């Protein structure tokens, strides 16, 4: 464990050094990432000033949810970079052989070899939005709430990770991932708005199939004091653990398949 | 001591399916697949003793890389048994990798964007190499491989030869008893090849590292290993001493001679008796190849010097490239 932590910090330091060596490149990446966040948020802001209420959700509540959703997403984005072209870089180009030759878990190597540093701005932006909305609503944030905030953010990031790991692991069997990633990626946006505005089918899907609801919506209901979803809130760690285990199992199966087919 | 590597009946089959062409074919591919089984490695057995340097050769697609991948734990075999340094590579991969060094000539094991020394430091953490050992080996390798000047250069800016030297050093930082090299000299110039060979010999001598290398360059094998394994179509065709192979399988010797001057040219015809044919290399240089069973070198030389005035004369064995080429073509060792 200690060794892995040291390795992560090493990988991170190395990677940061490389990114910062190309300052212009990094600055452009940072500003385009920032622009995307600000534009998305601006759009939501404009949209919801026209709609004073979304079902029984106030403007501030909707914005709180939107802001909260950015935080786990930001953390996920920082470490998910290698998953996007995993099939291209690791399977087709054959880098995965190198990963297999090292005495460290394959998953660990793939996830922590590359970071999208600029995505940390999403975490900061999200936290700011959450802070402002909480003030406007005069939400009481006790120590307990703070604890749950950290836990649910971590769970949210883990849920995103688990879902995308499963999708990435598909490339151990099929070289071309038949385009399932982009639609699922778009579903991330669904989690930015109250789940209750969708039809039953989508609600079910976002809870139990691709559980993005547990990453954004259910945690938020707790902080906003909406007791209707208390049960779901308590299930967050369970769902997170379940999907994480599933992702690890699928990944390891994928690695075993890679070893037997060598594709 | 038991052998460091024991391979018994190693078999690796790949199942590929025939891809049909066109849109309709692609649709058909989804539902009905015609599988083809390819035996990349077919009942291969050999063992390697501690401290040996073994050359593993074969034509493209003969099964060399597949064997190396099974031995390094990347691939699991379809059948057979492999014990390497006390491990079953594909079952205990993560533990096992601490005990081996691997270099693929075709692609680097280092991180592309960071300086060589930083890559080494990452490897130090990954393999949990103690600081004093790391320092010591880094010094030794920098000296032997002449790495000092570009330790601080990013890998992507290195030439192929420099990169290869860095890759070699990287593969040995954790002092593994076993080193696998897959075409380590591919694309290198003569000087770079020589440096790498010298380094390997030195490491083998001082650390007793066992080395298994695949190559297409037979001079690697002549320089480095006395033992040679030839694989073709997944089967081992020859396993033994290089000298022994030459003695057993060389069919002809050749004599190259340089005429004193042009006046000698008309007299060449006189020595072309008893199945001996002169081949022209250039105006004054000629070559005679003769079957080792029918002619002795001494007799051929005598005939040449008795008939012609020559400036110089060289007797050569059949080059091992030729022997190996014949083995590949025949698909067996006769």
PDB file of N, CA, C and O in Angstrom, chain B residues 24-90:
ATOM      1  N   UNK B  24     -21.720  -6.758 -46.037  1.00  0.00           N
ATOM      2  CA  UNK B  24     -22.452  -7.997 -45.796  1.00  0.00           C
ATOM      3  C   UNK B  24     -21.583  -8.986 -45.013  1.00  0.00           C
ATOM      4  O   UNK B  24     -22.032  -9.630 -44.073  1.00  0.00           O
ATOM      5  N   UNK B  25     -20.319  -9.031 -45.419  1.00  0.00           N
ATOM      6  CA  UNK B  25     -19.372  -9.910 -44.748  1.00  0.00           C
ATOM      7  C   UNK B  25     -19.213  -9.542 -43.286  1.00  0.00           C
ATOM      8  O   UNK B  25     -19.188 -10.404 -42.414  1.00  0.00           O
ATOM      9  N   UNK B  26     -19.127  -8.226 -43.016  1.00  0.00           N
ATOM     10  CA  UNK B  26     -18.961  -7.759 -41.651  1.00  0.00           C
ATOM     11  C   UNK B  26     -20.156  -8.192 -40.807  1.00  0.00           C
ATOM     12  O   UNK B  26     -20.017  -8.596 -39.645  1.00  0.00           O
ATOM     13  N   UNK B  27     -21.357  -8.105 -41.396  1.00  0.00           N
ATOM     14  CA  UNK B  27     -22.561  -8.533 -40.688  1.00  0.00           C
ATOM     15  C   UNK B  27     -22.509 -10.035 -40.415  1.00  0.00           C
ATOM     16  O   UNK B  27     -22.791 -10.487 -39.309  1.00  0.00           O
ATOM     17  N   UNK B  28     -22.101 -10.764 -41.438  1.00  0.00           N
ATOM     18  CA  UNK B  28     -21.979 -12.211 -41.286  1.00  0.00           C
ATOM     19  C   UNK B  28     -20.975 -12.551 -40.189  1.00  0.00           C
ATOM     20  O   UNK B  28     -21.197 -13.463 -39.403  1.00  0.00           O
ATOM     21  N   UNK B  29     -19.895 -11.760 -40.132  1.00  0.00           N
ATOM     22  CA  UNK B  29     -18.859 -11.986 -39.126  1.00  0.00           C
ATOM     23  C   UNK B  29     -19.406 -11.960 -37.716  1.00  0.00           C
ATOM     24  O   UNK B  29     -18.920 -12.626 -36.826  1.00  0.00           O
ATOM     25  N   UNK B  30     -20.423 -11.106 -37.525  1.00  0.00           N
ATOM     26  CA  UNK B  30     -20.990 -10.959 -36.196  1.00  0.00           C
ATOM     27  C   UNK B  30     -21.634 -12.259 -35.726  1.00  0.00           C
ATOM     28  O   UNK B  30     -21.643 -12.571 -34.545  1.00  0.00           O
ATOM     29  N   UNK B  31     -22.194 -12.989 -36.654  1.00  0.00           N
ATOM     30  CA  UNK B  31     -22.986 -14.152 -36.250  1.00  0.00           C
ATOM     31  C   UNK B  31     -22.294 -15.492 -36.493  1.00  0.00           C
ATOM     32  O   UNK B  31     -22.273 -16.346 -35.632  1.00  0.00           O
ATOM     33  N   UNK B  32     -21.730 -15.630 -37.672  1.00  0.00           N
ATOM     34  CA  UNK B  32     -21.066 -16.906 -37.969  1.00  0.00           C
ATOM     35  C   UNK B  32     -19.582 -16.639 -38.169  1.00  0.00           C
ATOM     36  O   UNK B  32     -19.195 -15.814 -38.980  1.00  0.00           O
ATOM     37  N   UNK B  33     -18.794 -17.321 -37.384  1.00  0.00           N
ATOM     38  CA  UNK B  33     -17.357 -17.127 -37.542  1.00  0.00           C
ATOM     39  C   UNK B  33     -16.699 -18.434 -37.918  1.00  0.00           C
ATOM     40  O   UNK B  33     -16.956 -19.471 -37.326  1.00  0.00           O
ATOM     41  N   UNK B  34     -15.838 -18.355 -38.916  1.00  0.00           N
ATOM     42  CA  UNK B  34     -15.074 -19.539 -39.279  1.00  0.00           C
ATOM     43  C   UNK B  34     -13.735 -19.440 -38.576  1.00  0.00           C
ATOM     44  O   UNK B  34     -12.957 -18.540 -38.847  1.00  0.00           O
ATOM     45  N   UNK B  35     -13.478 -20.354 -37.686  1.00  0.00           N
ATOM     46  CA  UNK B  35     -12.236 -20.271 -36.935  1.00  0.00           C
ATOM     47  C   UNK B  35     -11.113 -21.050 -37.603  1.00  0.00           C
ATOM     48  O   UNK B  35     -11.325 -22.078 -38.231  1.00  0.00           O
ATOM     49  N   UNK B  36      -9.935 -20.512 -37.445  1.00  0.00           N
ATOM     50  CA  UNK B  36      -8.738 -21.165 -37.949  1.00  0.00           C
ATOM     51  C   UNK B  36      -7.811 -21.339 -36.764  1.00  0.00           C
ATOM     52  O   UNK B  36      -7.602 -20.399 -36.012  1.00  0.00           O
ATOM     53  N   UNK B  37      -7.286 -22.518 -36.582  1.00  0.00           N
ATOM     54  CA  UNK B  37      -6.354 -22.701 -35.484  1.00  0.00           C
ATOM     55  C   UNK B  37      -4.929 -22.682 -36.020  1.00  0.00           C
ATOM     56  O   UNK B  37      -4.602 -23.394 -36.953  1.00  0.00           O
ATOM     57  N   UNK B  38      -4.121 -21.817 -35.417  1.00  0.00           N
ATOM     58  CA  UNK B  38      -2.727 -21.709 -35.833  1.00  0.00           C
ATOM     59  C   UNK B  38      -1.855 -22.224 -34.690  1.00  0.00           C
ATOM     60  O   UNK B  38      -2.003 -21.776 -33.555  1.00  0.00           O
ATOM     61  N   UNK B  39      -0.991 -23.155 -34.985  1.00  0.00           N
ATOM     62  CA  UNK B  39      -0.056 -23.638 -33.969  1.00  0.00           C
ATOM     63  C   UNK B  39       1.195 -22.774 -34.024  1.00  0.00           C
ATOM     64  O   UNK B  39       2.079 -23.028 -34.823  1.00  0.00           O
ATOM     65  N   UNK B  40       1.249 -21.773 -33.176  1.00  0.00           N
ATOM     66  CA  UNK B  40       2.411 -20.875 -33.198  1.00  0.00           C
ATOM     67  C   UNK B  40       3.621 -21.594 -32.630  1.00  0.00           C
ATOM     68  O   UNK B  40       4.734 -21.426 -33.105  1.00  0.00           O
ATOM     69  N   UNK B  41       3.386 -22.381 -31.589  1.00  0.00           N
ATOM     70  CA  UNK B  41       4.451 -23.177 -30.985  1.00  0.00           C
ATOM     71  C   UNK B  41       3.872 -24.566 -30.770  1.00  0.00           C
ATOM     72  O   UNK B  41       2.782 -24.713 -30.248  1.00  0.00           O
ATOM     73  N   UNK B  42       4.610 -25.577 -31.203  1.00  0.00           N
ATOM     74  CA  UNK B  42       4.041 -26.915 -31.243  1.00  0.00           C
ATOM     75  C   UNK B  42       4.958 -27.912 -30.528  1.00  0.00           C
ATOM     76  O   UNK B  42       5.967 -28.327 -31.068  1.00  0.00           O
ATOM     77  N   UNK B  43       4.586 -28.263 -29.309  1.00  0.00           N
ATOM     78  CA  UNK B  43       5.358 -29.238 -28.527  1.00  0.00           C
ATOM     79  C   UNK B  43       6.857 -28.938 -28.499  1.00  0.00           C
ATOM     80  O   UNK B  43       7.668 -29.755 -28.939  1.00  0.00           O
ATOM     81  N   UNK B  44       7.173 -27.779 -27.997  1.00  0.00           N
ATOM     82  CA  UNK B  44       8.577 -27.385 -27.908  1.00  0.00           C
ATOM     83  C   UNK B  44       9.128 -27.754 -26.534  1.00  0.00           C
ATOM     84  O   UNK B  44       8.485 -27.505 -25.521  1.00  0.00           O
ATOM     85  N   UNK B  45      10.273 -28.384 -26.510  1.00  0.00           N
ATOM     86  CA  UNK B  45      10.926 -28.705 -25.238  1.00  0.00           C
ATOM     87  C   UNK B  45      12.396 -28.320 -25.300  1.00  0.00           C
ATOM     88  O   UNK B  45      13.056 -28.566 -26.296  1.00  0.00           O
ATOM     89  N   UNK B  46      12.870 -27.706 -24.255  1.00  0.00           N
ATOM     90  CA  UNK B  46      14.308 -27.466 -24.100  1.00  0.00           C
ATOM     91  C   UNK B  46      14.569 -27.035 -22.672  1.00  0.00           C
ATOM     92  O   UNK B  46      13.630 -26.741 -21.934  1.00  0.00           O
ATOM     93  N   UNK B  47      15.811 -27.062 -22.286  1.00  0.00           N
ATOM     94  CA  UNK B  47      16.121 -26.508 -20.978  1.00  0.00           C
ATOM     95  C   UNK B  47      17.400 -25.702 -21.069  1.00  0.00           C
ATOM     96  O   UNK B  47      18.234 -25.926 -21.943  1.00  0.00           O
ATOM     97  N   UNK B  48      17.489 -24.731 -20.194  1.00  0.00           N
ATOM     98  CA  UNK B  48      18.639 -23.831 -20.212  1.00  0.00           C
ATOM     99  C   UNK B  48      19.262 -23.812 -18.824  1.00  0.00           C
ATOM    100  O   UNK B  48      18.558 -23.684 -17.818  1.00  0.00           O
ATOM    101  N   UNK B  49      20.578 -23.980 -18.797  1.00  0.00           N
ATOM    102  CA  UNK B  49      21.279 -23.997 -17.518  1.00  0.00           C
ATOM    103  C   UNK B  49      21.585 -22.582 -17.059  1.00  0.00           C
ATOM    104  O   UNK B  49      21.676 -21.659 -17.858  1.00  0.00           O
ATOM    105  N   UNK B  50      21.763 -22.454 -15.755  1.00  0.00           N
ATOM    106  CA  UNK B  50      22.150 -21.175 -15.188  1.00  0.00           C
ATOM    107  C   UNK B  50      23.437 -20.650 -15.836  1.00  0.00           C
ATOM    108  O   UNK B  50      24.387 -21.419 -16.002  1.00  0.00           O
ATOM    109  N   UNK B  51      23.445 -19.384 -16.196  1.00  0.00           N
ATOM    110  CA  UNK B  51      24.658 -18.784 -16.745  1.00  0.00           C
ATOM    111  C   UNK B  51      24.887 -19.017 -18.229  1.00  0.00           C
ATOM    112  O   UNK B  51      25.872 -18.550 -18.774  1.00  0.00           O
ATOM    113  N   UNK B  52      23.977 -19.739 -18.870  1.00  0.00           N
ATOM    114  CA  UNK B  52      24.128 -19.957 -20.315  1.00  0.00           C
ATOM    115  C   UNK B  52      23.703 -18.729 -21.103  1.00  0.00           C
ATOM    116  O   UNK B  52      22.869 -17.949 -20.634  1.00  0.00           O
ATOM    117  N   UNK B  53      24.259 -18.596 -22.289  1.00  0.00           N
ATOM    118  CA  UNK B  53      23.742 -17.604 -23.228  1.00  0.00           C
ATOM    119  C   UNK B  53      23.280 -18.379 -24.446  1.00  0.00           C
ATOM    120  O   UNK B  53      24.082 -19.056 -25.085  1.00  0.00           O
ATOM    121  N   UNK B  54      21.996 -18.305 -24.722  1.00  0.00           N
ATOM    122  CA  UNK B  54      21.443 -19.130 -25.784  1.00  0.00           C
ATOM    123  C   UNK B  54      20.831 -18.255 -26.865  1.00  0.00           C
ATOM    124  O   UNK B  54      20.104 -17.309 -26.572  1.00  0.00           O
ATOM    125  N   UNK B  55      21.152 -18.569 -28.099  1.00  0.00           N
ATOM    126  CA  UNK B  55      20.572 -17.840 -29.223  1.00  0.00           C
ATOM    127  C   UNK B  55      19.374 -18.601 -29.748  1.00  0.00           C
ATOM    128  O   UNK B  55      19.447 -19.813 -29.966  1.00  0.00           O
ATOM    129  N   UNK B  56      18.287 -17.900 -29.939  1.00  0.00           N
ATOM    130  CA  UNK B  56      17.055 -18.540 -30.371  1.00  0.00           C
ATOM    131  C   UNK B  56      16.708 -17.949 -31.724  1.00  0.00           C
ATOM    132  O   UNK B  56      16.429 -16.763 -31.827  1.00  0.00           O
ATOM    133  N   UNK B  57      16.802 -18.754 -32.758  1.00  0.00           N
ATOM    134  CA  UNK B  57      16.595 -18.162 -34.076  1.00  0.00           C
ATOM    135  C   UNK B  57      15.510 -18.885 -34.857  1.00  0.00           C
ATOM    136  O   UNK B  57      15.150 -20.023 -34.559  1.00  0.00           O
ATOM    137  N   UNK B  58      14.993 -18.192 -35.821  1.00  0.00           N
ATOM    138  CA  UNK B  58      13.950 -18.745 -36.667  1.00  0.00           C
ATOM    139  C   UNK B  58      13.476 -17.657 -37.608  1.00  0.00           C
ATOM    140  O   UNK B  58      13.658 -16.471 -37.329  1.00  0.00           O
ATOM    141  N   UNK B  59      12.865 -18.065 -38.715  1.00  0.00           N
ATOM    142  CA  UNK B  59      12.370 -17.074 -39.670  1.00  0.00           C
ATOM    143  C   UNK B  59      11.223 -16.285 -39.034  1.00  0.00           C
ATOM    144  O   UNK B  59      10.751 -16.633 -37.958  1.00  0.00           O
ATOM    145  N   UNK B  60      10.769 -15.243 -39.706  1.00  0.00           N
ATOM    146  CA  UNK B  60       9.633 -14.491 -39.198  1.00  0.00           C
ATOM    147  C   UNK B  60       8.430 -15.418 -39.071  1.00  0.00           C
ATOM    148  O   UNK B  60       8.161 -16.201 -39.961  1.00  0.00           O
ATOM    149  N   UNK B  61       7.740 -15.317 -37.949  1.00  0.00           N
ATOM    150  CA  UNK B  61       6.553 -16.133 -37.770  1.00  0.00           C
ATOM    151  C   UNK B  61       6.838 -17.576 -37.408  1.00  0.00           C
ATOM    152  O   UNK B  61       5.954 -18.415 -37.420  1.00  0.00           O
ATOM    153  N   UNK B  62       8.085 -17.868 -37.041  1.00  0.00           N
ATOM    154  CA  UNK B  62       8.449 -19.251 -36.721  1.00  0.00           C
ATOM    155  C   UNK B  62       7.984 -19.666 -35.328  1.00  0.00           C
ATOM    156  O   UNK B  62       7.853 -20.837 -35.033  1.00  0.00           O
ATOM    157  N   UNK B  63       7.734 -18.675 -34.470  1.00  0.00           N
ATOM    158  CA  UNK B  63       7.306 -18.982 -33.108  1.00  0.00           C
ATOM    159  C   UNK B  63       8.251 -18.481 -32.029  1.00  0.00           C
ATOM    160  O   UNK B  63       8.049 -18.732 -30.855  1.00  0.00           O
ATOM    161  N   UNK B  64       9.279 -17.722 -32.440  1.00  0.00           N
ATOM    162  CA  UNK B  64      10.245 -17.195 -31.461  1.00  0.00           C
ATOM    163  C   UNK B  64       9.579 -16.287 -30.451  1.00  0.00           C
ATOM    164  O   UNK B  64       9.695 -16.471 -29.243  1.00  0.00           O
ATOM    165  N   UNK B  65       8.877 -15.279 -30.971  1.00  0.00           N
ATOM    166  CA  UNK B  65       8.294 -14.281 -30.077  1.00  0.00           C
ATOM    167  C   UNK B  65       7.233 -14.897 -29.181  1.00  0.00           C
ATOM    168  O   UNK B  65       7.139 -14.542 -28.008  1.00  0.00           O
ATOM    169  N   UNK B  66       6.481 -15.834 -29.731  1.00  0.00           N
ATOM    170  CA  UNK B  66       5.480 -16.500 -28.905  1.00  0.00           C
ATOM    171  C   UNK B  66       6.152 -17.224 -27.742  1.00  0.00           C
ATOM    172  O   UNK B  66       5.706 -17.135 -26.599  1.00  0.00           O
ATOM    173  N   UNK B  67       7.248 -17.919 -28.039  1.00  0.00           N
ATOM    174  CA  UNK B  67       7.968 -18.607 -26.968  1.00  0.00           C
ATOM    175  C   UNK B  67       8.430 -17.616 -25.907  1.00  0.00           C
ATOM    176  O   UNK B  67       8.246 -17.846 -24.707  1.00  0.00           O
ATOM    177  N   UNK B  68       9.016 -16.512 -26.363  1.00  0.00           N
ATOM    178  CA  UNK B  68       9.510 -15.507 -25.417  1.00  0.00           C
ATOM    179  C   UNK B  68       8.345 -14.953 -24.578  1.00  0.00           C
ATOM    180  O   UNK B  68       8.465 -14.766 -23.367  1.00  0.00           O
ATOM    181  N   UNK B  69       7.214 -14.723 -25.226  1.00  0.00           N
ATOM    182  CA  UNK B  69       6.073 -14.177 -24.493  1.00  0.00           C
ATOM    183  C   UNK B  69       5.554 -15.158 -23.441  1.00  0.00           C
ATOM    184  O   UNK B  69       5.112 -14.740 -22.381  1.00  0.00           O
ATOM    185  N   UNK B  70       5.605 -16.444 -23.754  1.00  0.00           N
ATOM    186  CA  UNK B  70       5.186 -17.421 -22.740  1.00  0.00           C
ATOM    187  C   UNK B  70       6.214 -17.445 -21.609  1.00  0.00           C
ATOM    188  O   UNK B  70       5.864 -17.440 -20.430  1.00  0.00           O
ATOM    189  N   UNK B  71       7.493 -17.425 -21.960  1.00  0.00           N
ATOM    190  CA  UNK B  71       8.548 -17.491 -20.944  1.00  0.00           C
ATOM    191  C   UNK B  71       8.568 -16.259 -20.048  1.00  0.00           C
ATOM    192  O   UNK B  71       9.016 -16.322 -18.912  1.00  0.00           O
ATOM    193  N   UNK B  72       8.094 -15.126 -20.579  1.00  0.00           N
ATOM    194  CA  UNK B  72       8.098 -13.921 -19.755  1.00  0.00           C
ATOM    195  C   UNK B  72       6.763 -13.725 -19.042  1.00  0.00           C
ATOM    196  O   UNK B  72       6.587 -12.765 -18.304  1.00  0.00           O
ATOM    197  N   UNK B  73       5.805 -14.622 -19.283  1.00  0.00           N
ATOM    198  CA  UNK B  73       4.538 -14.547 -18.551  1.00  0.00           C
ATOM    199  C   UNK B  73       3.461 -13.720 -19.231  1.00  0.00           C
ATOM    200  O   UNK B  73       2.367 -13.579 -18.705  1.00  0.00           O
ATOM    201  N   UNK B  74       3.769 -13.155 -20.401  1.00  0.00           N
ATOM    202  CA  UNK B  74       2.771 -12.342 -21.091  1.00  0.00           C
ATOM    203  C   UNK B  74       1.657 -13.220 -21.650  1.00  0.00           C
ATOM    204  O   UNK B  74       0.486 -12.881 -21.569  1.00  0.00           O
ATOM    205  N   UNK B  75       2.043 -14.363 -22.195  1.00  0.00           N
ATOM    206  CA  UNK B  75       1.052 -15.275 -22.763  1.00  0.00           C
ATOM    207  C   UNK B  75       0.986 -16.545 -21.925  1.00  0.00           C
ATOM    208  O   UNK B  75       1.983 -16.988 -21.382  1.00  0.00           O
ATOM    209  N   UNK B  76      -0.215 -17.101 -21.857  1.00  0.00           N
ATOM    210  CA  UNK B  76      -0.314 -18.408 -21.223  1.00  0.00           C
ATOM    211  C   UNK B  76      -0.429 -19.452 -22.326  1.00  0.00           C
ATOM    212  O   UNK B  76      -1.090 -19.224 -23.332  1.00  0.00           O
ATOM    213  N   UNK B  77       0.246 -20.591 -22.150  1.00  0.00           N
ATOM    214  CA  UNK B  77       0.275 -21.583 -23.221  1.00  0.00           C
ATOM    215  C   UNK B  77      -1.014 -22.389 -23.310  1.00  0.00           C
ATOM    216  O   UNK B  77      -1.795 -22.417 -22.361  1.00  0.00           O
ATOM    217  N   UNK B  78      -1.225 -23.028 -24.438  1.00  0.00           N
ATOM    218  CA  UNK B  78      -2.374 -23.915 -24.594  1.00  0.00           C
ATOM    219  C   UNK B  78      -2.072 -25.261 -23.935  1.00  0.00           C
ATOM    220  O   UNK B  78      -2.955 -25.904 -23.401  1.00  0.00           O
ATOM    221  N   UNK B  79      -0.807 -25.653 -24.006  1.00  0.00           N
ATOM    222  CA  UNK B  79      -0.437 -26.914 -23.387  1.00  0.00           C
ATOM    223  C   UNK B  79       1.030 -26.933 -23.042  1.00  0.00           C
ATOM    224  O   UNK B  79       1.796 -26.082 -23.471  1.00  0.00           O
ATOM    225  N   UNK B  80       1.428 -27.913 -22.231  1.00  0.00           N
ATOM    226  CA  UNK B  80       2.832 -28.042 -21.875  1.00  0.00           C
ATOM    227  C   UNK B  80       3.142 -27.401 -20.540  1.00  0.00           C
ATOM    228  O   UNK B  80       2.252 -26.879 -19.872  1.00  0.00           O
ATOM    229  N   UNK B  81       4.423 -27.447 -20.189  1.00  0.00           N
ATOM    230  CA  UNK B  81       4.813 -27.017 -18.867  1.00  0.00           C
ATOM    231  C   UNK B  81       6.044 -26.119 -18.978  1.00  0.00           C
ATOM    232  O   UNK B  81       6.974 -26.431 -19.723  1.00  0.00           O
ATOM    233  N   UNK B  82       6.024 -25.023 -18.243  1.00  0.00           N
ATOM    234  CA  UNK B  82       7.189 -24.135 -18.227  1.00  0.00           C
ATOM    235  C   UNK B  82       7.536 -23.835 -16.778  1.00  0.00           C
ATOM    236  O   UNK B  82       6.672 -23.422 -16.002  1.00  0.00           O
ATOM    237  N   UNK B  83       8.762 -24.078 -16.395  1.00  0.00           N
ATOM    238  CA  UNK B  83       9.246 -23.647 -15.083  1.00  0.00           C
ATOM    239  C   UNK B  83      10.454 -22.760 -15.355  1.00  0.00           C
ATOM    240  O   UNK B  83      11.386 -23.174 -16.040  1.00  0.00           O
ATOM    241  N   UNK B  84      10.406 -21.547 -14.833  1.00  0.00           N
ATOM    242  CA  UNK B  84      11.502 -20.634 -15.075  1.00  0.00           C
ATOM    243  C   UNK B  84      11.908 -19.989 -13.765  1.00  0.00           C
ATOM    244  O   UNK B  84      11.079 -19.350 -13.118  1.00  0.00           O
ATOM    245  N   UNK B  85      13.128 -20.186 -13.383  1.00  0.00           N
ATOM    246  CA  UNK B  85      13.640 -19.687 -12.116  1.00  0.00           C
ATOM    247  C   UNK B  85      12.724 -20.081 -10.960  1.00  0.00           C
ATOM    248  O   UNK B  85      12.522 -19.318 -10.019  1.00  0.00           O
ATOM    249  N   UNK B  86      12.146 -21.254 -11.045  1.00  0.00           N
ATOM    250  CA  UNK B  86      11.277 -21.743  -9.975  1.00  0.00           C
ATOM    251  C   UNK B  86       9.834 -21.294 -10.064  1.00  0.00           C
ATOM    252  O   UNK B  86       9.023 -21.628  -9.200  1.00  0.00           O
ATOM    253  N   UNK B  87       9.489 -20.527 -11.093  1.00  0.00           N
ATOM    254  CA  UNK B  87       8.122 -20.035 -11.233  1.00  0.00           C
ATOM    255  C   UNK B  87       7.445 -20.628 -12.469  1.00  0.00           C
ATOM    256  O   UNK B  87       8.106 -20.985 -13.428  1.00  0.00           O
ATOM    257  N   UNK B  88       6.120 -20.677 -12.408  1.00  0.00           N
ATOM    258  CA  UNK B  88       5.360 -20.903 -13.627  1.00  0.00           C
ATOM    259  C   UNK B  88       4.984 -19.498 -14.106  1.00  0.00           C
ATOM    260  O   UNK B  88       4.135 -18.854 -13.508  1.00  0.00           O
ATOM    261  N   UNK B  89       5.649 -19.001 -15.144  1.00  0.00           N
ATOM    262  CA  UNK B  89       5.562 -17.570 -15.480  1.00  0.00           C
ATOM    263  C   UNK B  89       4.149 -17.004 -15.582  1.00  0.00           C
ATOM    264  O   UNK B  89       3.852 -15.973 -14.998  1.00  0.00           O
ATOM    265  N   UNK B  90       3.281 -17.695 -16.322  1.00  0.00           N
ATOM    266  CA  UNK B  90       1.955 -17.133 -16.584  1.00  0.00           C
ATOM    267  C   UNK B  90       1.016 -17.282 -15.394  1.00  0.00           C
ATOM    268  O   UNK B  90      -0.051 -16.699 -15.385  1.00  0.00           O
TER     269      UNK B  90
END
